[in-house]
Amino acid sequence: MLLTNLPKARLAHTPTPLEPMEALARLLDAKPRLFVKRDDCTGLYFGGNKARKLEYIMGRALSEKADVVIANGGVQSNFVRQTAAASAKLGFEFHGVVANPLSGTDYAASPVYNATGNYLLDGIAGAHMHQVDDDGPLTDAKVAELVSEMKAKGKTPFVAPFGASDGVGAMGYAECALELLAQFSEMEIRPSHIVLGTGSAGTHAGLLAGLRYAGSDITVLGVSVSEPADVKCERVRVIIEDMTPHWAGEVPVVSDDDIRVTDQYVGAGYAVPSDAGTAAIRTAAQTEGLALDPVYTGKVMAGFLDMVVHGELANGEDIVFLHTGGAPALFAYPEQFAIKEG
Ligand SMILES: *Cc1c(COP(=O)(O)O)cnc(C)c1O
């Protein structure tokens, strides 16, 4: 099935594996069969979901003949890390504008939080990094300043959409939907639900729209990692609308009630570890050998475990957890995982 004619850069290792989580299912005494889609294994500098979206975002940057890419996010942004690597690989100069999302907490001043994990990887990939004091006006001002500075030097800057989540980037997850449907039929899996994290929401939007494009009615259930559910649903809706001109075939219809997000597992806020998330990270590692992260997939797994245990996803035989990556951020939170010897 032809998805889109948008230009694409090859960056991700696909198809990623779809694997059963038998040990986890045994631990939970789960009725449904549980599977994990390994998008932590997309390659590109420690992997993660931004690789698929960046294939289309960087395809656009190439087609616009840009020579500089600018992206913004948190200090521990997986998006900035993978965009830095994609830029290096494709020959762009890269500038990352990052803010600490945890001002007001112990992490704000933590030298570990501000220097290791994703931030360390950004520098190794040759990124020019700019730390600013907030992710609002000061970030916008810094990005605008870099754009004018680059233009004054005769360069052509390209500002990547936040989280690579616009109608172009989301096409990477529509593609993942087709990839999953092929794996479901090959492996004889009939999922009722796919559970994933909803942040900047391009992953959710692309996956949902891609499934509907291909005629599948599998429920996509987003677990918010930051804002209230209604805000996330609106983000998903806007991105699906933004995808409209980019389909090769008939534009899929996605109704408002088809956009489903729970905000029960955010905890204290974006990037603040939750006890349930921390416990879920240990559970996933100790049953399936999966590396999750405190910002996204740990909280999503906390929701997944809770909903499986309470039979909330039981209207089908099989359930899929989309592993979107993020493990490099683990190293920014050493206090959370202090080792007890023995
Ligand atoms: C960015 C990210 C998400 C959320 O994806 P969005 O498309 O921004 O909603 C989930 N998990 C990880 C590890 C991420 O880096």
mmCIF file of C-alpha atoms and ligand atoms in Angstrom:
data_model
loop_
_atom_site.group_PDB
_atom_site.id
_atom_site.type_symbol
_atom_site.label_atom_id
_atom_site.label_comp_id
_atom_site.label_asym_id
_atom_site.label_seq_id
_atom_site.Cartn_x
_atom_site.Cartn_y
_atom_site.Cartn_z
ATOM 1 C CA MET A 1 0.000 0.000 0.000
ATOM 2 C CA LEU A 2 1.472 3.348 -1.012
ATOM 3 C CA LEU A 3 1.442 5.688 1.950
ATOM 4 C CA THR A 4 2.853 9.000 0.801
ATOM 5 C CA ASN A 5 5.039 10.632 -1.812
ATOM 6 C CA LEU A 6 6.859 12.830 0.692
ATOM 7 C CA PRO A 7 10.654 12.840 0.391
ATOM 8 C CA LYS A 8 12.322 10.596 2.918
ATOM 9 C CA ALA A 9 15.840 10.221 4.297
ATOM 10 C CA ARG A 10 16.862 6.703 5.333
ATOM 11 C CA LEU A 11 17.721 6.844 9.033
ATOM 12 C CA ALA A 12 15.851 4.090 10.892
ATOM 13 C CA HIS A 13 16.409 0.359 11.115
ATOM 14 C CA THR A 14 13.032 -0.999 10.080
ATOM 15 C CA PRO A 15 11.065 -3.158 10.425
ATOM 16 C CA THR A 16 11.699 -3.207 14.166
ATOM 17 C CA PRO A 17 10.930 -6.494 15.946
ATOM 18 C CA LEU A 18 7.539 -7.300 17.442
ATOM 19 C CA GLU A 19 8.126 -9.648 20.374
ATOM 20 C CA PRO A 20 5.974 -11.514 22.894
ATOM 21 C CA MET A 21 6.323 -10.519 26.571
ATOM 22 C CA GLU A 22 5.706 -13.964 28.051
ATOM 23 C CA ALA A 23 7.548 -13.475 31.338
ATOM 24 C CA LEU A 24 5.654 -10.267 32.020
ATOM 25 C CA ALA A 25 2.337 -11.932 31.118
ATOM 26 C CA ARG A 26 3.143 -14.769 33.578
ATOM 27 C CA LEU A 27 4.007 -12.298 36.324
ATOM 28 C CA LEU A 28 0.715 -10.465 35.828
ATOM 29 C CA ASP A 29 -1.253 -13.649 35.261
ATOM 30 C CA ALA A 30 -2.586 -11.750 32.252
ATOM 31 C CA LYS A 31 -5.470 -13.075 30.160
ATOM 32 C CA PRO A 32 -4.500 -11.263 26.967
ATOM 33 C CA ARG A 33 -1.246 -12.113 25.223
ATOM 34 C CA LEU A 34 1.218 -9.215 25.590
ATOM 35 C CA PHE A 35 3.576 -7.973 22.877
ATOM 36 C CA VAL A 36 6.159 -5.229 22.594
ATOM 37 C CA LYS A 37 6.959 -3.318 19.405
ATOM 38 C CA ARG A 38 10.670 -2.587 19.684
ATOM 39 C CA ASP A 39 10.949 0.976 18.417
ATOM 40 C CA ASP A 40 13.717 1.418 20.947
ATOM 41 C CA CYS A 41 15.631 -0.536 18.272
ATOM 42 C CA THR A 42 15.337 1.942 15.392
ATOM 43 C CA GLY A 43 19.121 2.404 15.415
ATOM 44 C CA LEU A 44 20.187 6.030 14.961
ATOM 45 C CA TYR A 45 22.203 6.894 18.050
ATOM 46 C CA PHE A 46 20.585 4.690 20.691
ATOM 47 C CA GLY A 47 17.248 4.397 18.906
ATOM 48 C CA GLY A 48 13.767 5.577 19.780
ATOM 49 C CA ASN A 49 10.638 6.863 18.105
ATOM 50 C CA LYS A 50 12.084 10.121 16.756
ATOM 51 C CA ALA A 51 14.037 8.191 14.096
ATOM 52 C CA ARG A 52 10.920 7.324 12.077
ATOM 53 C CA LYS A 53 9.543 10.860 12.245
ATOM 54 C CA LEU A 54 12.935 12.313 11.360
ATOM 55 C CA GLU A 55 13.065 10.296 8.138
ATOM 56 C CA TYR A 56 10.336 12.569 6.787
ATOM 57 C CA ILE A 57 11.408 15.745 8.615
ATOM 58 C CA MET A 58 14.971 15.439 7.329
ATOM 59 C CA GLY A 59 13.610 14.492 3.905
ATOM 60 C CA ARG A 60 11.935 17.879 3.944
ATOM 61 C CA ALA A 61 15.091 19.675 5.143
ATOM 62 C CA LEU A 62 17.022 18.073 2.258
ATOM 63 C CA SER A 63 14.357 19.008 -0.289
ATOM 64 C CA GLU A 64 14.448 22.609 0.975
ATOM 65 C CA LYS A 65 18.226 22.600 0.417
ATOM 66 C CA ALA A 66 18.888 23.590 4.018
ATOM 67 C CA ASP A 67 22.400 23.375 5.427
ATOM 68 C CA VAL A 68 21.666 24.033 9.101
ATOM 69 C CA VAL A 69 19.094 22.251 11.274
ATOM 70 C CA ILE A 70 17.819 23.754 14.534
ATOM 71 C CA ALA A 71 15.762 21.841 17.106
ATOM 72 C CA ASN A 72 14.616 22.549 20.643
ATOM 73 C CA GLY A 73 13.570 20.491 23.638
ATOM 74 C CA GLY A 74 14.468 19.634 27.216
ATOM 75 C CA VAL A 75 18.058 19.164 28.371
ATOM 76 C CA GLN A 76 17.421 15.407 28.296
ATOM 77 C CA SER A 77 15.479 15.491 25.019
ATOM 78 C CA ASN A 78 15.572 12.268 23.002
ATOM 79 C CA PHE A 79 14.358 14.286 20.034
ATOM 80 C CA VAL A 80 17.319 16.686 20.147
ATOM 81 C CA ARG A 81 19.713 13.726 20.542
ATOM 82 C CA GLN A 82 18.384 11.894 17.492
ATOM 83 C CA THR A 83 18.100 15.084 15.420
ATOM 84 C CA ALA A 84 21.751 15.869 16.231
ATOM 85 C CA ALA A 85 22.731 12.412 14.978
ATOM 86 C CA ALA A 86 20.540 12.587 11.872
ATOM 87 C CA SER A 87 22.039 15.999 11.056
ATOM 88 C CA ALA A 88 25.565 14.651 11.430
ATOM 89 C CA LYS A 89 24.782 11.697 9.180
ATOM 90 C CA LEU A 90 23.155 13.830 6.477
ATOM 91 C CA GLY A 91 25.766 16.602 6.577
ATOM 92 C CA PHE A 92 23.823 19.413 8.280
ATOM 93 C CA GLU A 93 25.275 21.759 10.873
ATOM 94 C CA PHE A 94 23.104 21.250 13.969
ATOM 95 C CA HIS A 95 22.048 23.606 16.753
ATOM 96 C CA GLY A 96 20.098 22.384 19.788
ATOM 97 C CA VAL A 97 18.270 24.874 22.027
ATOM 98 C CA VAL A 98 17.508 23.201 25.345
ATOM 99 C CA ALA A 99 15.842 24.202 28.597
ATOM 100 C CA ASN A 100 15.701 22.364 31.914
ATOM 101 C CA PRO A 101 12.066 21.280 32.353
ATOM 102 C CA LEU A 102 12.603 20.662 36.062
ATOM 103 C CA SER A 103 13.325 24.137 37.380
ATOM 104 C CA GLY A 104 12.061 24.307 40.928
ATOM 105 C CA THR A 105 13.106 20.707 41.669
ATOM 106 C CA ASP A 106 16.399 19.160 42.819
ATOM 107 C CA TYR A 107 17.176 18.247 39.214
ATOM 108 C CA ALA A 108 17.353 21.902 38.126
ATOM 109 C CA ALA A 109 20.766 22.401 39.655
ATOM 110 C CA SER A 110 21.971 18.810 39.354
ATOM 111 C CA PRO A 111 25.265 18.697 37.454
ATOM 112 C CA VAL A 112 24.452 15.116 36.494
ATOM 113 C CA TYR A 113 21.038 15.956 35.045
ATOM 114 C CA ASN A 114 22.483 18.903 33.108
ATOM 115 C CA ALA A 115 25.468 17.111 31.623
ATOM 116 C CA THR A 116 24.973 13.368 31.156
ATOM 117 C CA GLY A 117 22.576 11.129 29.249
ATOM 118 C CA ASN A 118 21.160 12.712 26.129
ATOM 119 C CA TYR A 119 23.004 16.000 26.648
ATOM 120 C CA LEU A 120 26.349 14.224 26.656
ATOM 121 C CA LEU A 121 25.405 12.423 23.435
ATOM 122 C CA ASP A 122 24.400 15.700 21.755
ATOM 123 C CA GLY A 123 27.881 17.075 22.245
ATOM 124 C CA ILE A 124 29.598 13.923 21.033
ATOM 125 C CA ALA A 125 27.576 14.145 17.803
ATOM 126 C CA GLY A 126 28.986 17.619 17.195
ATOM 127 C CA ALA A 127 25.863 19.550 18.141
ATOM 128 C CA HIS A 128 26.175 23.245 18.938
ATOM 129 C CA MET A 129 24.198 23.428 22.181
ATOM 130 C CA HIS A 130 22.468 26.483 23.619
ATOM 131 C CA GLN A 131 20.978 26.234 27.116
ATOM 132 C CA VAL A 132 18.185 28.718 27.882
ATOM 133 C CA ASP A 133 16.182 29.320 31.058
ATOM 134 C CA ASP A 134 12.689 28.416 29.879
ATOM 135 C CA ASP A 135 11.009 26.344 27.204
ATOM 136 C CA GLY A 136 8.683 29.219 26.246
ATOM 137 C CA PRO A 137 9.619 32.772 25.180
ATOM 138 C CA LEU A 138 13.367 32.390 25.809
ATOM 139 C CA THR A 139 13.519 29.260 23.658
ATOM 140 C CA ASP A 140 11.539 30.939 20.870
ATOM 141 C CA ALA A 141 13.791 34.001 21.036
ATOM 142 C CA LYS A 142 16.961 31.888 20.867
ATOM 143 C CA VAL A 143 15.671 29.907 17.888
ATOM 144 C CA ALA A 144 14.706 33.135 16.089
ATOM 145 C CA GLU A 145 18.130 34.621 16.863
ATOM 146 C CA LEU A 146 19.905 31.545 15.451
ATOM 147 C CA VAL A 147 17.759 31.688 12.311
ATOM 148 C CA SER A 148 18.703 35.335 11.634
ATOM 149 C CA GLU A 149 22.345 34.679 12.482
ATOM 150 C CA MET A 150 22.475 31.781 9.991
ATOM 151 C CA LYS A 151 20.736 33.791 7.274
ATOM 152 C CA ALA A 152 23.143 36.683 7.813
ATOM 153 C CA LYS A 153 25.977 34.226 7.179
ATOM 154 C CA GLY A 154 24.355 33.177 3.896
ATOM 155 C CA LYS A 155 23.210 29.820 5.259
ATOM 156 C CA THR A 156 19.789 28.176 4.900
ATOM 157 C CA PRO A 157 18.406 27.162 8.301
ATOM 158 C CA PHE A 158 15.647 24.613 8.797
ATOM 159 C CA VAL A 159 13.778 24.632 12.125
ATOM 160 C CA ALA A 160 12.532 21.137 12.941
ATOM 161 C CA PRO A 161 8.974 21.021 14.327
ATOM 162 C CA PHE A 162 8.832 20.370 18.092
ATOM 163 C CA GLY A 163 9.261 16.645 18.749
ATOM 164 C CA ALA A 164 9.291 16.128 14.948
ATOM 165 C CA SER A 165 5.529 16.150 15.418
ATOM 166 C CA ASP A 166 3.759 17.770 12.514
ATOM 167 C CA GLY A 167 1.825 16.269 9.608
ATOM 168 C CA VAL A 168 5.094 15.413 7.838
ATOM 169 C CA GLY A 169 6.887 13.773 10.785
ATOM 170 C CA ALA A 170 3.773 11.852 11.819
ATOM 171 C CA MET A 171 3.917 10.032 8.470
ATOM 172 C CA GLY A 172 6.787 8.034 9.986
ATOM 173 C CA TYR A 173 4.281 6.501 12.402
ATOM 174 C CA ALA A 174 1.656 5.942 9.730
ATOM 175 C CA GLU A 175 4.378 3.853 8.139
ATOM 176 C CA CYS A 176 4.885 2.031 11.444
ATOM 177 C CA ALA A 177 1.150 1.236 11.438
ATOM 178 C CA LEU A 178 1.480 -0.545 8.076
ATOM 179 C CA GLU A 179 4.577 -2.347 9.338
ATOM 180 C CA LEU A 180 2.684 -3.528 12.435
ATOM 181 C CA LEU A 181 -0.322 -4.735 10.430
ATOM 182 C CA ALA A 182 1.993 -6.868 8.292
ATOM 183 C CA GLN A 183 3.596 -8.310 11.447
ATOM 184 C CA PHE A 184 0.198 -8.982 13.043
ATOM 185 C CA SER A 185 -0.940 -10.997 10.071
ATOM 186 C CA GLU A 186 2.352 -12.861 9.727
ATOM 187 C CA MET A 187 2.470 -13.713 13.457
ATOM 188 C CA GLU A 188 -1.282 -14.331 13.746
ATOM 189 C CA ILE A 189 -1.762 -11.666 16.363
ATOM 190 C CA ARG A 190 -5.113 -9.920 16.765
ATOM 191 C CA PRO A 191 -4.580 -6.930 19.044
ATOM 192 C CA SER A 192 -7.479 -5.003 20.523
ATOM 193 C CA HIS A 193 -5.193 -2.219 21.783
ATOM 194 C CA ILE A 194 -1.859 -0.587 21.102
ATOM 195 C CA VAL A 195 -0.637 1.403 24.126
ATOM 196 C CA LEU A 196 1.906 4.195 23.697
ATOM 197 C CA GLY A 197 3.146 7.434 25.237
ATOM 198 C CA THR A 198 1.650 10.721 24.088
ATOM 199 C CA GLY A 199 3.983 13.720 24.337
ATOM 200 C CA SER A 200 4.231 16.078 21.370
ATOM 201 C CA ALA A 201 1.708 13.588 19.941
ATOM 202 C CA GLY A 202 3.043 12.905 16.442
ATOM 203 C CA THR A 203 3.605 9.248 17.254
ATOM 204 C CA HIS A 204 0.028 8.813 18.447
ATOM 205 C CA ALA A 205 -1.428 10.813 15.541
ATOM 206 C CA GLY A 206 0.589 9.009 12.883
ATOM 207 C CA LEU A 207 -0.046 5.532 14.245
ATOM 208 C CA LEU A 208 -3.785 6.100 14.640
ATOM 209 C CA ALA A 209 -4.239 7.718 11.230
ATOM 210 C CA GLY A 210 -2.061 5.066 9.581
ATOM 211 C CA LEU A 211 -4.136 2.230 11.040
ATOM 212 C CA ARG A 212 -7.368 3.855 9.834
ATOM 213 C CA TYR A 213 -5.799 4.525 6.401
ATOM 214 C CA ALA A 214 -5.179 0.790 6.128
ATOM 215 C CA GLY A 215 -8.708 -0.055 7.288
ATOM 216 C CA SER A 216 -7.782 -1.329 10.770
ATOM 217 C CA ASP A 217 -9.971 -0.465 13.784
ATOM 218 C CA ILE A 218 -7.441 -1.368 16.524
ATOM 219 C CA THR A 219 -7.755 1.002 19.503
ATOM 220 C CA VAL A 220 -4.786 3.312 20.009
ATOM 221 C CA LEU A 221 -4.549 4.282 23.671
ATOM 222 C CA GLY A 222 -2.221 7.133 24.542
ATOM 223 C CA VAL A 223 -0.752 7.532 28.015
ATOM 224 C CA SER A 224 -0.026 11.208 28.593
ATOM 225 C CA VAL A 225 3.404 12.035 29.983
ATOM 226 C CA SER A 226 2.641 15.683 30.682
ATOM 227 C CA GLU A 227 -0.614 17.524 30.015
ATOM 228 C CA PRO A 228 -4.298 16.705 30.692
ATOM 229 C CA ALA A 229 -5.970 14.214 28.357
ATOM 230 C CA ASP A 230 -8.121 16.800 26.548
ATOM 231 C CA VAL A 231 -5.032 18.841 25.629
ATOM 232 C CA LYS A 232 -3.311 15.740 24.243
ATOM 233 C CA CYS A 233 -6.408 14.699 22.265
ATOM 234 C CA GLU A 234 -6.503 18.131 20.679
ATOM 235 C CA ARG A 235 -2.814 17.868 19.746
ATOM 236 C CA VAL A 236 -3.446 14.498 18.107
ATOM 237 C CA ARG A 237 -6.433 15.898 16.204
ATOM 238 C CA VAL A 238 -4.471 18.908 14.899
ATOM 239 C CA ILE A 239 -1.576 16.727 13.691
ATOM 240 C CA ILE A 240 -3.933 14.299 11.913
ATOM 241 C CA GLU A 241 -5.476 17.306 10.170
ATOM 242 C CA ASP A 242 -1.991 18.496 9.232
ATOM 243 C CA MET A 243 -1.326 15.098 7.605
ATOM 244 C CA THR A 244 -4.229 15.614 5.149
ATOM 245 C CA PRO A 245 -2.268 16.763 2.071
ATOM 246 C CA HIS A 246 0.392 14.089 2.429
ATOM 247 C CA TRP A 247 -1.495 10.813 1.855
ATOM 248 C CA ALA A 248 -0.931 9.022 -1.432
ATOM 249 C CA GLY A 249 -4.395 7.443 -1.237
ATOM 250 C CA GLU A 250 -7.709 8.313 0.325
ATOM 251 C CA VAL A 251 -7.478 10.562 3.405
ATOM 252 C CA PRO A 252 -8.441 8.489 6.481
ATOM 253 C CA VAL A 253 -11.375 9.627 8.607
ATOM 254 C CA VAL A 254 -10.590 9.770 12.338
ATOM 255 C CA SER A 255 -13.473 10.769 14.589
ATOM 256 C CA ASP A 256 -12.957 12.646 17.852
ATOM 257 C CA ASP A 257 -13.988 9.654 20.025
ATOM 258 C CA ASP A 258 -11.406 7.559 18.241
ATOM 259 C CA ILE A 259 -8.676 9.706 19.850
ATOM 260 C CA ARG A 260 -8.129 8.185 23.288
ATOM 261 C CA VAL A 261 -5.712 9.385 25.948
ATOM 262 C CA THR A 262 -5.459 8.708 29.689
ATOM 263 C CA ASP A 263 -3.705 11.204 31.957
ATOM 264 C CA GLN A 264 -3.763 8.975 35.050
ATOM 265 C CA TYR A 265 -0.056 8.170 35.011
ATOM 266 C CA VAL A 266 1.634 11.572 34.598
ATOM 267 C CA GLY A 267 2.566 11.773 38.292
ATOM 268 C CA ALA A 268 3.930 15.129 39.462
ATOM 269 C CA GLY A 269 4.629 16.352 35.916
ATOM 270 C CA TYR A 270 6.706 16.080 32.773
ATOM 271 C CA ALA A 271 10.129 14.514 33.373
ATOM 272 C CA VAL A 272 9.535 14.168 37.132
ATOM 273 C CA PRO A 273 9.924 10.462 37.938
ATOM 274 C CA SER A 274 6.861 8.791 39.484
ATOM 275 C CA ASP A 275 7.017 5.889 41.952
ATOM 276 C CA ALA A 276 4.809 3.775 39.684
ATOM 277 C CA GLY A 277 7.027 4.597 36.697
ATOM 278 C CA THR A 278 10.195 3.722 38.574
ATOM 279 C CA ALA A 279 8.672 0.414 39.700
ATOM 280 C CA ALA A 280 7.544 -0.318 36.122
ATOM 281 C CA ILE A 281 11.070 0.327 34.813
ATOM 282 C CA ARG A 282 12.395 -2.318 37.220
ATOM 283 C CA THR A 283 9.588 -4.747 36.340
ATOM 284 C CA ALA A 284 10.213 -4.451 32.585
ATOM 285 C CA ALA A 285 13.965 -4.925 33.041
ATOM 286 C CA GLN A 286 13.554 -7.846 35.438
ATOM 287 C CA THR A 287 10.981 -9.741 33.375
ATOM 288 C CA GLU A 288 11.728 -8.872 29.751
ATOM 289 C CA GLY A 289 15.199 -7.318 29.803
ATOM 290 C CA LEU A 290 13.743 -4.094 28.421
ATOM 291 C CA ALA A 291 15.327 -0.712 29.171
ATOM 292 C CA LEU A 292 12.606 1.879 29.752
ATOM 293 C CA ASP A 293 13.007 5.500 30.883
ATOM 294 C CA PRO A 294 11.670 7.731 33.678
ATOM 295 C CA VAL A 295 10.152 10.423 31.407
ATOM 296 C CA TYR A 296 8.112 8.411 28.915
ATOM 297 C CA THR A 297 8.101 4.646 28.668
ATOM 298 C CA GLY A 298 8.341 3.967 32.425
ATOM 299 C CA LYS A 299 5.128 5.916 33.023
ATOM 300 C CA VAL A 300 3.500 4.324 29.991
ATOM 301 C CA MET A 301 4.441 0.874 31.312
ATOM 302 C CA ALA A 302 3.016 1.840 34.726
ATOM 303 C CA GLY A 303 -0.284 2.529 32.967
ATOM 304 C CA PHE A 304 -0.018 -0.606 30.837
ATOM 305 C CA LEU A 305 0.563 -2.833 33.896
ATOM 306 C CA ASP A 306 -2.251 -1.177 35.828
ATOM 307 C CA MET A 307 -4.742 -1.490 32.976
ATOM 308 C CA VAL A 308 -3.785 -5.100 32.193
ATOM 309 C CA VAL A 309 -4.039 -6.122 35.869
ATOM 310 C CA HIS A 310 -7.449 -4.462 36.191
ATOM 311 C CA GLY A 311 -8.729 -6.034 32.992
ATOM 312 C CA GLU A 312 -9.316 -2.659 31.370
ATOM 313 C CA LEU A 313 -7.877 -3.763 28.026
ATOM 314 C CA ALA A 314 -9.471 -7.184 27.968
ATOM 315 C CA ASN A 315 -11.863 -6.895 25.070
ATOM 316 C CA GLY A 316 -9.367 -8.610 22.812
ATOM 317 C CA GLU A 317 -6.875 -11.417 22.915
ATOM 318 C CA ASP A 318 -3.703 -9.447 22.385
ATOM 319 C CA ILE A 319 -2.270 -6.135 23.544
ATOM 320 C CA VAL A 320 0.764 -4.316 22.154
ATOM 321 C CA PHE A 321 3.060 -1.957 24.058
ATOM 322 C CA LEU A 322 4.898 0.446 21.754
ATOM 323 C CA HIS A 323 8.412 0.871 23.169
ATOM 324 C CA THR A 324 9.428 4.327 22.017
ATOM 325 C CA GLY A 325 12.975 4.271 23.456
ATOM 326 C CA GLY A 326 14.393 6.928 25.778
ATOM 327 C CA ALA A 327 16.792 4.876 27.904
ATOM 328 C CA PRO A 328 19.722 7.351 27.615
ATOM 329 C CA ALA A 329 17.774 9.617 30.013
ATOM 330 C CA LEU A 330 18.076 6.927 32.700
ATOM 331 C CA PHE A 331 21.643 8.065 33.307
ATOM 332 C CA ALA A 332 20.446 11.554 34.239
ATOM 333 C CA TYR A 333 18.479 10.142 37.200
ATOM 334 C CA PRO A 334 21.002 8.055 39.172
ATOM 335 C CA GLU A 335 19.384 8.849 42.581
ATOM 336 C CA GLN A 336 16.208 7.176 41.388
ATOM 337 C CA PHE A 337 17.912 3.858 40.802
ATOM 338 C CA ALA A 338 20.578 3.742 43.506
ATOM 339 C CA ILE A 339 21.871 0.186 43.837
ATOM 340 C CA LYS A 340 21.543 -1.735 47.071
ATOM 341 C CA GLU A 341 24.448 -4.191 47.121
ATOM 342 C CA GLY A 342 23.869 -7.908 47.331
HETATM 343 C C1 LIG B 1 9.297 11.778 22.291
HETATM 344 C C2 LIG B 1 9.069 10.493 22.988
HETATM 345 C C3 LIG B 1 7.776 9.990 23.188
HETATM 346 C C4 LIG B 1 6.543 10.723 22.790
HETATM 347 O O1 LIG B 1 6.363 10.787 21.398
HETATM 348 P P1 LIG B 1 5.568 12.009 20.790
HETATM 349 O O2 LIG B 1 5.495 11.740 19.352
HETATM 350 O O3 LIG B 1 6.338 13.244 21.155
HETATM 351 O O4 LIG B 1 4.227 12.033 21.442
HETATM 352 C C5 LIG B 1 7.646 8.770 23.819
HETATM 353 N N1 LIG B 1 8.725 8.080 24.255
HETATM 354 C C6 LIG B 1 9.974 8.541 24.096
HETATM 355 C C7 LIG B 1 11.095 7.744 24.628
HETATM 356 C C8 LIG B 1 10.190 9.768 23.465
HETATM 357 O O5 LIG B 1 11.441 10.224 23.316
#
